[in-house]
Coordinates of C-alpha atoms in Angstrom, one line a residue:
X26 CA 43.9 2.2 -1.8
X27 CA 44.2 5.4 -4.1
X28 CA 42.6 8.6 -3.4
X29 CA 39.6 8.6 -1.6
X30 CA 38.0 5.8 -3.7
X31 CA 38.0 2.0 -2.5
X32 CA 39.0 -0.6 -5.1
X33 CA 37.2 -3.6 -6.3
X34 CA 38.9 -6.6 -8.4
X35 CA 37.5 -8.7 -11.3
X36 CA 38.1 -12.2 -10.9
X37 CA 41.1 -11.9 -13.3
X38 CA 42.8 -9.4 -11.1
X39 CA 42.0 -6.5 -13.2
X40 CA 41.2 -3.2 -11.0
X41 CA 37.7 -1.5 -10.6
X42 CA 37.0 1.6 -8.9
X43 CA 33.9 1.5 -7.0
X44 CA 32.8 5.0 -6.0
X45 CA 30.3 3.9 -3.9
X46 CA 26.7 3.9 -3.0
X47 CA 23.8 6.8 -2.6
X48 CA 20.6 5.8 -0.9
X49 CA 17.5 7.8 -1.1
X50 CA 14.2 6.8 0.2
X51 CA 10.5 7.8 1.2
X52 CA 8.9 6.4 4.5
X53 CA 5.1 6.9 4.3
X54 CA 3.4 5.0 7.1
X55 CA 4.7 1.4 6.7
X56 CA 5.9 1.6 3.1
X57 CA 9.4 2.2 2.7
X58 CA 10.4 2.8 -1.0
X59 CA 14.3 3.5 -1.5
X60 CA 16.5 4.4 -4.7
X61 CA 19.8 2.8 -4.8
X62 CA 22.7 4.2 -6.5
X63 CA 26.0 2.1 -7.1
X64 CA 28.7 3.9 -9.2
X65 CA 31.3 1.9 -10.9
X66 CA 34.5 2.8 -13.3
X67 CA 37.0 0.7 -14.8
X68 CA 40.4 2.5 -14.6
X69 CA 42.2 -0.3 -16.9
X70 CA 43.1 -0.8 -20.7
X71 CA 40.9 -3.6 -21.6
X72 CA 37.3 -4.7 -21.1
X73 CA 36.4 -6.5 -17.8
X74 CA 33.7 -8.5 -16.2
X75 CA 32.7 -7.6 -12.3
X76 CA 30.5 -9.6 -10.1
X77 CA 29.4 -7.0 -7.3
X78 CA 27.4 -8.7 -4.1
X79 CA 24.9 -6.4 -1.8
X80 CA 22.0 -7.0 0.4
X81 CA 18.6 -5.8 0.5
X82 CA 16.3 -5.8 3.5
X83 CA 14.1 -8.8 4.5
X84 CA 11.3 -9.1 2.9
X85 CA 12.3 -6.0 0.3
X86 CA 11.2 -6.2 -3.4
X87 CA 13.0 -5.1 -6.0
X88 CA 10.9 -3.0 -8.2
X89 CA 13.4 -1.8 -11.0
X90 CA 16.7 -1.3 -12.4
X91 CA 18.2 1.5 -14.4
X92 CA 21.8 1.6 -16.1
X93 CA 23.8 4.5 -17.2
X94 CA 26.6 3.1 -19.3
X95 CA 28.9 5.9 -20.4
X96 CA 26.6 8.4 -21.6
X97 CA 23.8 6.3 -22.6
X98 CA 20.8 5.3 -20.3
X99 CA 19.6 1.7 -20.7
X100 CA 16.8 -0.2 -19.7
X101 CA 16.1 -3.9 -19.3
X102 CA 13.5 -6.6 -18.1
X103 CA 13.0 -9.4 -15.8
X104 CA 12.8 -12.6 -17.7
X105 CA 13.2 -16.5 -16.3
X106 CA 16.8 -17.5 -14.9
X107 CA 17.6 -20.2 -17.3
X108 CA 17.2 -17.9 -20.0
X109 CA 18.7 -14.7 -18.7
X110 CA 22.6 -16.9 -18.0
X111 CA 22.2 -18.2 -21.5
X112 CA 21.6 -14.7 -23.0
X113 CA 24.2 -13.2 -20.7
X114 CA 26.7 -15.5 -21.5
X115 CA 26.0 -14.9 -25.5
X116 CA 26.0 -11.2 -25.0
X117 CA 29.5 -11.5 -23.3
X118 CA 30.7 -13.9 -26.0
X119 CA 29.9 -11.4 -28.8
X120 CA 31.7 -8.7 -26.9
X121 CA 28.5 -6.7 -25.9
X122 CA 27.9 -5.1 -22.8
X123 CA 25.9 -6.8 -20.3
X124 CA 24.0 -6.6 -17.0
X125 CA 22.6 -9.6 -15.0
X126 CA 21.2 -9.2 -11.5
X127 CA 20.2 -12.0 -9.5
X128 CA 18.7 -13.1 -6.2
X129 CA 20.8 -15.6 -4.5
X130 CA 19.7 -18.6 -1.9
X131 CA 20.8 -16.7 0.9
X132 CA 18.8 -13.5 0.1
X133 CA 21.5 -11.6 -0.9
X134 CA 21.7 -10.2 -4.7
X135 CA 24.6 -10.1 -7.1
X136 CA 25.5 -7.9 -10.1
X137 CA 27.2 -9.3 -12.9
X138 CA 28.4 -6.4 -15.4
X139 CA 30.1 -7.8 -18.5
X140 CA 32.4 -6.3 -21.0
X141 CA 32.3 -2.8 -19.0
X142 CA 34.7 -1.0 -21.5
X143 CA 38.1 0.8 -21.0
X144 CA 37.9 3.8 -19.1
X145 CA 34.1 3.4 -19.1
X146 CA 31.7 4.5 -16.3
X147 CA 28.6 2.6 -14.9
X148 CA 26.0 3.7 -12.8
X149 CA 23.4 1.1 -11.8
X150 CA 20.3 2.2 -10.0
X151 CA 17.9 -0.3 -7.9
X152 CA 14.4 0.7 -6.5
X153 CA 13.1 -1.4 -4.2
X154 CA 9.9 -1.1 -1.6
X155 CA 9.6 -2.7 1.6
X156 CA 6.7 -3.2 3.9
X157 CA 7.6 -2.5 7.5
X158 CA 6.1 -3.3 10.9
X159 CA 5.1 -1.3 13.8
X160 CA 6.0 -3.5 16.9
X161 CA 5.3 -2.0 20.5
X162 CA 4.7 1.6 19.4
X163 CA 7.7 1.8 17.2
X164 CA 9.0 1.2 13.8
X165 CA 12.6 0.3 13.1
X166 CA 13.6 1.0 9.3
X167 CA 17.2 -1.0 8.8
X168 CA 19.0 -0.2 5.4
X169 CA 21.8 -3.1 5.0
X170 CA 24.9 -2.3 3.5
X171 CA 27.4 -5.1 4.7
X172 CA 27.1 -8.6 3.5
X173 CA 29.3 -10.4 7.0
X174 CA 31.1 -13.4 6.5
X175 CA 29.2 -16.5 7.6
X176 CA 29.9 -19.7 9.0
X177 CA 30.1 -22.6 7.4
X178 CA 30.4 -24.2 3.6
X179 CA 28.6 -21.4 1.4
X180 CA 28.1 -24.1 -1.4
X181 CA 27.2 -27.1 0.6
X182 CA 25.6 -25.8 3.3
X183 CA 24.4 -22.4 1.9
X184 CA 23.0 -23.5 -1.7
X185 CA 25.4 -20.9 -3.5
X186 CA 27.1 -21.5 -6.9
X187 CA 30.9 -21.2 -6.6
X188 CA 30.5 -17.6 -8.8
X189 CA 27.8 -16.2 -6.3
X190 CA 30.2 -17.0 -3.1
X191 CA 31.1 -13.5 -1.5
X192 CA 34.8 -12.3 -1.1
X193 CA 34.9 -10.4 2.2
X194 CA 37.8 -7.4 2.4
X195 CA 37.5 -6.1 6.3
X196 CA 40.1 -3.4 5.2
X197 CA 37.6 -2.1 2.2
X198 CA 36.1 1.4 2.6
X199 CA 33.3 2.2 0.3
X200 CA 31.6 5.8 0.5
X201 CA 28.1 5.9 1.7
X202 CA 25.5 9.0 1.2
X203 CA 22.0 8.8 2.6
X204 CA 18.8 11.0 2.8
X205 CA 15.7 9.4 4.0
X206 CA 12.5 11.3 4.0
X207 CA 9.6 10.8 6.5
X208 CA 6.4 12.0 5.5
X209 CA 2.7 12.7 7.2
X210 CA 2.2 11.3 11.0
X211 CA 5.9 10.1 10.9
X212 CA 7.3 13.4 10.6
X213 CA 6.5 14.5 14.1
X214 CA 7.8 11.2 15.4
X215 CA 11.1 10.8 17.7
X216 CA 13.8 9.8 15.4
X217 CA 17.2 8.6 16.5
X218 CA 19.8 6.1 14.8
X219 CA 22.3 3.8 17.1
X220 CA 24.1 3.2 14.1
X221 CA 25.2 6.6 12.7
X222 CA 25.3 10.2 13.3
X223 CA 22.6 11.6 11.8
X224 CA 20.9 15.3 10.7
X225 CA 17.4 15.8 11.0
X226 CA 15.8 19.0 9.0
X227 CA 11.9 19.8 9.4
X228 CA 10.2 20.7 6.0
X229 CA 7.1 20.3 4.0
X230 CA 6.3 18.8 0.7
X231 CA 2.9 18.7 -1.6
X232 CA 1.4 16.3 0.5
X233 CA 2.0 18.0 4.2
X234 CA 5.1 17.7 6.5
X235 CA 8.0 15.9 5.6
X236 CA 11.2 15.4 8.0
X237 CA 14.5 14.7 6.0
X238 CA 17.0 12.6 7.5
X239 CA 20.9 12.6 6.4
X240 CA 24.1 11.3 7.7
X241 CA 26.0 13.9 9.8
X242 CA 29.3 12.9 8.9
X243 CA 31.1 11.3 5.8
X244 CA 30.6 7.3 6.0
X245 CA 31.7 4.3 4.5
X246 CA 29.9 0.7 4.1
X247 CA 31.3 -0.7 7.5
X248 CA 27.5 -1.2 9.1
X249 CA 23.8 -1.3 8.7
X250 CA 22.0 1.8 8.5
X251 CA 19.5 1.9 11.7
X252 CA 16.8 4.5 12.1
X253 CA 14.1 4.2 15.4
X254 CA 11.0 5.9 15.3
X255 CA 8.8 5.6 18.4
X256 CA 6.1 7.3 20.6
X257 CA 3.9 6.4 17.6
X258 CA 0.3 5.6 17.7
X259 CA -0.6 2.7 15.3
X260 CA -4.3 1.2 14.7
X261 CA -5.2 -1.5 12.3
X262 CA -5.8 -0.4 8.9
X263 CA -6.7 -1.6 5.4
X264 CA -5.2 -0.4 2.3
X265 CA -6.8 -0.9 -1.5
X266 CA -4.9 -0.6 -4.2
X267 CA -5.6 -1.4 -8.1
X268 CA -3.8 -4.6 -9.1
X269 CA -0.8 -3.6 -11.7
X270 CA -1.5 -6.1 -14.2
X271 CA -5.4 -7.1 -13.7
X272 CA -6.6 -3.7 -13.5
X273 CA -10.1 -4.9 -12.9
X274 CA -9.1 -6.3 -9.8
X275 CA -8.0 -4.9 -6.5
X276 CA -5.1 -5.6 -3.8
X277 CA -5.7 -5.7 -0.4
X278 CA -3.3 -4.8 2.6
X279 CA -4.8 -5.7 6.0
X280 CA -2.3 -4.6 8.7
X281 CA -3.6 -5.6 12.2
X282 CA -2.2 -4.3 15.6
X283 CA -4.1 -6.5 18.0
X284 CA -4.3 -5.4 22.0
X285 CA -4.0 -8.8 24.0
X286 CA -3.1 -7.0 27.3
X287 CA -3.6 -8.6 30.9
X288 CA -6.9 -7.9 32.2
X289 CA -7.6 -4.3 33.8
X290 CA -6.3 -4.1 37.3
X291 CA -3.7 -6.7 37.3
X292 CA -0.5 -5.7 38.1
X293 CA 3.1 -6.8 37.1
X294 CA 2.9 -9.8 39.6
X295 CA 0.0 -11.3 38.0
X296 CA 1.4 -11.6 34.4
X297 CA 1.8 -15.3 33.2
X298 CA 4.8 -16.9 34.3
X299 CA 7.1 -17.9 31.3
X300 CA 9.7 -21.0 31.1
X301 CA 12.7 -20.0 28.8
X302 CA 15.9 -21.7 27.5
X303 CA 18.4 -18.5 26.8
X304 CA 21.0 -19.5 24.3
X305 CA 23.8 -17.4 23.9
X306 CA 26.3 -17.0 20.6
X307 CA 29.8 -17.1 21.8
X308 CA 31.8 -17.7 18.7
X309 CA 34.1 -15.8 16.9
X310 CA 32.0 -13.5 14.9
X311 CA 30.5 -11.8 17.9
X312 CA 33.8 -10.8 19.2
X313 CA 33.8 -6.6 20.0
X314 CA 30.7 -5.0 20.3
X315 CA 28.3 -8.1 19.4
X316 CA 29.6 -9.9 22.7
X317 CA 29.4 -6.8 24.9
X318 CA 25.9 -6.1 23.5
X319 CA 24.8 -9.9 24.3
X320 CA 26.2 -9.4 28.0
X321 CA 24.2 -6.4 28.4
X322 CA 21.1 -8.1 27.1
X323 CA 21.5 -10.7 29.4
X324 CA 21.6 -8.7 32.4
X325 CA 18.4 -7.0 31.4
X326 CA 16.9 -10.5 30.7
X327 CA 17.8 -11.5 34.2
X328 CA 16.1 -8.1 35.3
X329 CA 12.9 -8.9 33.5
X330 CA 13.0 -12.6 35.3
X331 CA 10.0 -12.6 38.2
X332 CA 8.9 -15.3 40.6
X333 CA 7.0 -18.3 38.7
X334 CA 9.4 -18.1 36.0
X335 CA 11.9 -20.8 35.1
X336 CA 15.0 -20.3 33.1
X337 CA 18.1 -22.2 32.0
X338 CA 21.4 -20.7 30.5
X339 CA 23.2 -22.0 27.4
X340 CA 26.1 -20.7 25.0
X341 CA 27.7 -22.3 22.1
X342 CA 29.9 -21.9 19.5
X343 CA 31.6 -25.1 18.1
X344 CA 30.2 -27.0 20.5
X345 CA 27.6 -26.0 23.0
X346 CA 27.8 -26.1 27.1
X347 CA 24.8 -25.7 29.2
X348 CA 24.9 -24.0 32.9
X349 CA 22.8 -26.5 34.0
X350 CA 20.7 -29.6 33.2
X351 CA 17.5 -28.6 33.5
X352 CA 15.6 -25.2 34.3
X353 CA 16.2 -23.2 37.5
X354 CA 13.4 -21.6 39.4
X355 CA 13.7 -18.0 39.6
X356 CA 15.5 -16.8 43.0
X357 CA 17.9 -14.2 44.1
X358 CA 20.5 -17.1 44.0
X359 CA 19.8 -18.0 40.8
X360 CA 19.7 -14.6 39.5
X361 CA 23.2 -14.0 41.1
X362 CA 24.8 -17.0 39.5
X363 CA 23.1 -15.8 36.0
X364 CA 24.3 -12.1 36.3
X365 CA 28.2 -14.0 37.2
X366 CA 28.4 -16.4 34.4
X367 CA 26.9 -13.6 31.7
X368 CA 29.9 -11.5 33.1
X369 CA 32.2 -14.4 31.9
X370 CA 31.2 -14.8 28.5
X371 CA 33.4 -14.3 26.0
X372 CA 33.7 -14.7 21.5
X373 CA 35.9 -17.3 22.3
X374 CA 34.3 -20.7 21.3
X375 CA 35.3 -21.2 17.5
X376 CA 32.6 -21.5 14.8
X377 CA 28.8 -20.9 15.0
X378 CA 27.3 -24.6 14.8
X379 CA 23.9 -23.2 15.6
X380 CA 21.7 -26.1 14.4
X381 CA 23.8 -28.3 16.7
X382 CA 23.3 -26.1 19.5
X383 CA 19.7 -25.3 18.9
X384 CA 19.0 -29.3 19.2
X385 CA 21.1 -29.9 22.4
X386 CA 19.1 -26.9 24.1
X387 CA 15.8 -28.4 23.1
X388 CA 16.8 -31.9 24.5
X389 CA 16.8 -29.7 28.2
X390 CA 14.4 -31.2 30.5
X391 CA 11.3 -29.1 30.1
X392 CA 9.8 -27.9 33.4
X393 CA 6.5 -26.5 31.9
X394 CA 4.1 -28.0 29.0
X395 CA 5.2 -24.7 27.4
X396 CA 8.8 -23.8 26.9
X397 CA 10.3 -21.2 24.8
X398 CA 13.9 -20.3 23.4
X399 CA 15.4 -16.9 23.9
X400 CA 18.5 -16.9 21.0
X401 CA 21.3 -14.0 21.1
X402 CA 23.2 -14.2 18.0
X403 CA 24.4 -12.4 14.6
X404 CA 23.0 -15.5 13.2
X405 CA 25.9 -15.4 10.6
X406 CA 25.8 -18.8 9.3
X407 CA 25.1 -20.7 5.9
X408 CA 23.3 -23.9 7.3
X409 CA 20.1 -22.2 7.2
X410 CA 17.5 -25.3 5.8
X411 CA 19.1 -27.7 8.5
X412 CA 18.8 -25.1 11.3
X413 CA 15.1 -24.0 10.0
X414 CA 14.1 -27.8 10.1
X415 CA 15.5 -28.4 13.5
X416 CA 13.7 -25.7 15.0
X417 CA 10.4 -26.1 13.5
X418 CA 10.5 -29.9 14.4
X419 CA 11.4 -29.3 18.2
X420 CA 7.7 -27.8 18.9
X421 CA 9.7 -24.6 20.7
X422 CA 9.0 -21.2 19.8
X423 CA 12.0 -19.4 19.1
X424 CA 12.8 -15.4 20.2
X425 CA 15.7 -14.1 18.6
X426 CA 17.7 -11.0 19.5
X427 CA 19.8 -10.2 16.5
X428 CA 23.2 -8.3 17.9
X429 CA 25.6 -6.4 16.0
X430 CA 26.7 -4.0 13.4
X431 CA 25.3 -6.4 10.4
X432 CA 23.0 -9.2 11.6
X433 CA 21.7 -11.8 9.4
X434 CA 18.3 -10.6 9.7
X435 CA 16.9 -12.8 6.6
X436 CA 18.0 -15.8 8.6
X437 CA 17.0 -14.6 12.2
X438 CA 13.6 -13.5 11.1
X439 CA 12.7 -16.9 9.4
X440 CA 13.8 -18.8 12.4
X441 CA 11.5 -16.7 14.5
X442 CA 8.3 -16.7 11.9
X443 CA 8.7 -20.7 11.4
X444 CA 8.2 -21.2 14.8
X445 CA 5.8 -19.0 16.1
X446 CA 8.2 -16.6 17.9
X447 CA 9.6 -13.0 17.3
X448 CA 12.5 -11.1 16.4
X449 CA 14.5 -8.1 17.6
X450 CA 17.7 -6.2 16.8
X451 CA 20.1 -4.5 19.0
X452 CA 22.9 -2.2 16.8
X453 CA 26.5 -1.6 18.2
X454 CA 26.5 0.9 20.3
X455 CA 22.6 0.4 21.0
X456 CA 21.4 -0.2 24.5
X457 CA 19.5 -3.9 24.6
X458 CA 17.1 -2.4 27.6
X459 CA 14.2 -1.7 25.1
X460 CA 14.4 -4.9 23.0
X461 CA 14.9 -7.1 25.9
X462 CA 11.4 -5.2 27.0
X463 CA 9.3 -5.7 23.9
X464 CA 11.0 -9.2 23.8
X465 CA 9.4 -10.2 27.4
X466 CA 6.4 -8.3 26.6
X467 CA 5.9 -10.7 23.5
X468 CA 6.8 -13.8 25.6
X469 CA 4.4 -13.0 28.3
X470 CA 1.4 -11.8 25.7
X471 CA -1.4 -14.2 25.7
X472 CA -1.5 -17.0 23.3
X473 CA -3.7 -16.9 20.6
X474 CA -4.6 -20.0 18.2
X475 CA -6.4 -20.9 15.0
X476 CA -6.6 -17.4 13.5
X477 CA -9.0 -17.1 11.0
X478 CA -10.2 -13.7 9.1
X479 CA -14.2 -12.9 8.7
X480 CA -14.5 -10.6 5.4
X481 CA -17.7 -8.6 4.8
X482 CA -20.7 -10.4 2.7
X483 CA -19.9 -10.6 -0.8
X484 CA -16.2 -10.3 -0.7
X485 CA -14.8 -12.0 -4.0
X486 CA -11.5 -13.4 -3.4
X487 CA -9.1 -14.9 -5.4
X488 CA -6.1 -15.2 -3.1
X489 CA -5.3 -14.5 0.5
X490 CA -1.9 -14.7 1.9
X491 CA -1.5 -17.2 4.8
X492 CA -0.9 -15.7 8.1
X493 CA 1.8 -16.0 10.2
X494 CA 1.3 -17.8 13.8
X495 CA 2.7 -15.5 15.7
X496 CA 0.4 -12.8 17.1
X497 CA 1.5 -10.6 20.0
X498 CA -0.1 -7.7 21.7
X499 CA 1.2 -4.5 20.0
X500 CA 3.0 -5.9 16.8
X501 CA 1.5 -5.6 13.4
X502 CA 0.0 -8.9 11.9
X503 CA -0.2 -8.4 7.8
X504 CA -2.6 -10.0 5.4
X505 CA -2.1 -9.8 1.4
X506 CA -5.3 -10.6 -0.4
X507 CA -6.2 -10.2 -4.5
X508 CA -10.1 -9.7 -4.9
X509 CA -12.6 -9.4 -7.8
X510 CA -15.0 -7.6 -5.9
X511 CA -14.4 -5.7 -2.5
X512 CA -17.4 -4.0 -0.7
X513 CA -17.2 -1.8 2.3
X514 CA -17.2 -2.6 5.7
X515 CA -14.6 -4.4 8.1
X516 CA -12.4 -6.9 8.2
X517 CA -11.8 -8.9 11.6
X518 CA -9.2 -11.0 12.9
X519 CA -10.4 -13.8 14.9
X520 CA -8.7 -16.7 16.9
X521 CA -9.1 -18.7 20.2
X522 CA -7.9 -18.3 23.7
X523 CA -6.5 -20.8 25.7
X524 CA -10.3 -22.1 26.7
X525 CA -11.0 -22.3 22.7
X526 CA -13.0 -19.6 22.9
X527 CA -13.5 -17.7 19.7
X528 CA -12.8 -14.1 20.2
X529 CA -12.3 -10.8 17.8
X530 CA -8.9 -10.0 18.5
X531 CA -8.6 -6.8 15.7
X532 CA -10.5 -5.3 13.2
X533 CA -10.0 -2.7 10.7
X534 CA -12.6 -0.8 8.2
X535 CA -11.7 -0.9 4.4
X536 CA -10.8 2.2 2.8
X537 CA -11.4 3.3 -1.0
X538 CA -8.8 2.5 -3.4
X539 CA -5.6 4.3 -3.6
X540 CA -4.7 4.9 -6.9
X541 CA -1.5 6.2 -5.8
X542 CA -0.2 2.9 -3.9
X543 CA 1.1 1.5 -7.1
X544 CA 3.4 -0.6 -5.7
X545 CA 1.2 -2.2 -3.4
X546 CA 0.2 -5.0 -5.8
X547 CA 4.0 -5.8 -6.7
X548 CA 4.6 -6.5 -2.9
X549 CA 1.8 -8.9 -2.9
X550 CA 2.7 -10.3 -6.0
X551 CA 5.9 -11.3 -4.2
X552 CA 4.5 -12.6 -1.7
X553 CA 2.2 -15.1 -4.2
X554 CA 5.6 -16.0 -5.7
X555 CA 6.9 -17.3 -2.3
X556 CA 4.2 -19.8 -1.9
X557 CA 3.5 -20.9 -5.4
X558 CA 4.7 -23.8 -7.5
X559 CA 8.0 -23.0 -9.5
X560 CA 5.8 -22.6 -12.8
X561 CA 3.3 -20.2 -11.3
X562 CA 6.1 -18.4 -9.2
X563 CA 7.7 -17.6 -12.6
X564 CA 5.0 -16.6 -14.3
X565 CA 4.3 -14.1 -11.6
X566 CA 7.6 -13.0 -11.1
X567 CA 7.9 -12.1 -15.2
X568 CA 4.1 -10.3 -15.0
X569 CA 4.9 -8.3 -12.5
X570 CA 8.8 -7.8 -13.1
X571 CA 10.4 -9.2 -9.9
X572 CA 13.6 -10.7 -9.3
X573 CA 13.2 -13.7 -7.8
X574 CA 14.4 -17.4 -7.1
X575 CA 13.4 -17.9 -10.3
X576 CA 14.2 -15.0 -12.4
X577 CA 16.7 -12.7 -12.8
X578 CA 16.9 -8.7 -14.0
X579 CA 18.8 -8.9 -17.9
X580 CA 20.1 -6.1 -19.9
X581 CA 22.1 -6.2 -22.9
X582 CA 23.9 -3.7 -24.7
X583 CA 25.2 -4.2 -28.5
X584 CA 28.5 -2.4 -28.7

């Protein structure tokens, strides 16, 4: 390390100065739009190639890339992946400067910066948008800044190419600057950050109140930035905006906030019982704050168990061990045994064989017709596909509490959504109580099946996004649609209860088109890509200029 700058090295061992990251963003309603500025400098005496890996939030859509190379501002375009890779290599061979940005199989991103000249600086600016979800009266914004080490083979298990494998350095310290602006009603919310010391300043912009959040002290890229907003009132709503490619069409985002509470007058003892298999990650990656948070979470879980509930306790690392061969009834002796067991947990069980641990936990005797799994983990594994296949085939819902400074959010959310469960997070230094309260509210939430949408008469819809199978009281369910014509009226979300009776669980009035919501159609296009065949997904990604599994961003500067 030299001065205050951390150093990167190219694959040939040539030094690079990475001067840090500056993140600024605006949160309006549930839409977060961010600008990420990354600064590099080549202090050497020859041209070099740099590969830099970075994370983006779960479900974020990369909207644009700008590059300043020396004193020249450059722009590129999104093209099909194989074409981008070939043109990048040709440019490097010709001695031109080239920048290629690609999405990795594990959801992370990589910048390939070729032929950065001796003494030359480079600033890469990314713009992305993310749709957040209101959950149990709050919003949680996580800005990832770390790709933590993961267990397993990144090539065979994780589907990465050799050049895409992230190199980790636990001693590196890269500077972080951050400013986030909260607009409208959010400017009056109660805000806190469990990850960083923050400063807040009240103000206003041309559209109304604005609260600015900044870092209160110098920070480095050693943990994700987390901002929590609570005491929020949220109702179902519908946003409409013109499509960015086919202007005669409109994009619709229906955000439903269902109310599925117990009947009036019911007290806590009348809540439906749960049967839950508790599985705790005790692998080496959980050492330190993570295992301490896991112990606290378990104490909170035990405190939420009540008469009529059943539970089991299991822990895993390289192997899995079960406290019992079946599910216990909730009694004072079994709760005391659970507390003693949780106090003894250590991060001393080696690797993270999550798929095997889940399979073994699924096989435990079921005490009830319906049984869920509550998983406490940081999720740092490469074997994503196999784990998802095992979980989906089990018939269990998986509810995940993600623990630590940089949990693998993409995997954990996929695991929960694939099985009809839910996911919540506890950052290092954050109390687990609220996350556990939210999770048990979901566990006890009435089950609703066969979800359908009822659109106003005359709606001409070309495409509607698949709906999640998970629906919980107080959480948001988002649905995108592309329409040739959209009349006024209400959209109703319907489902069936345990008695197979159809009911309306949420409804929202269609708003007039918002000409300023330009990025809404690109978020919808990203959702369309995820469910389309490769050729159609590639066409959409190029048309809407989205970096995806099938497309890369490419910029070539002729020297």
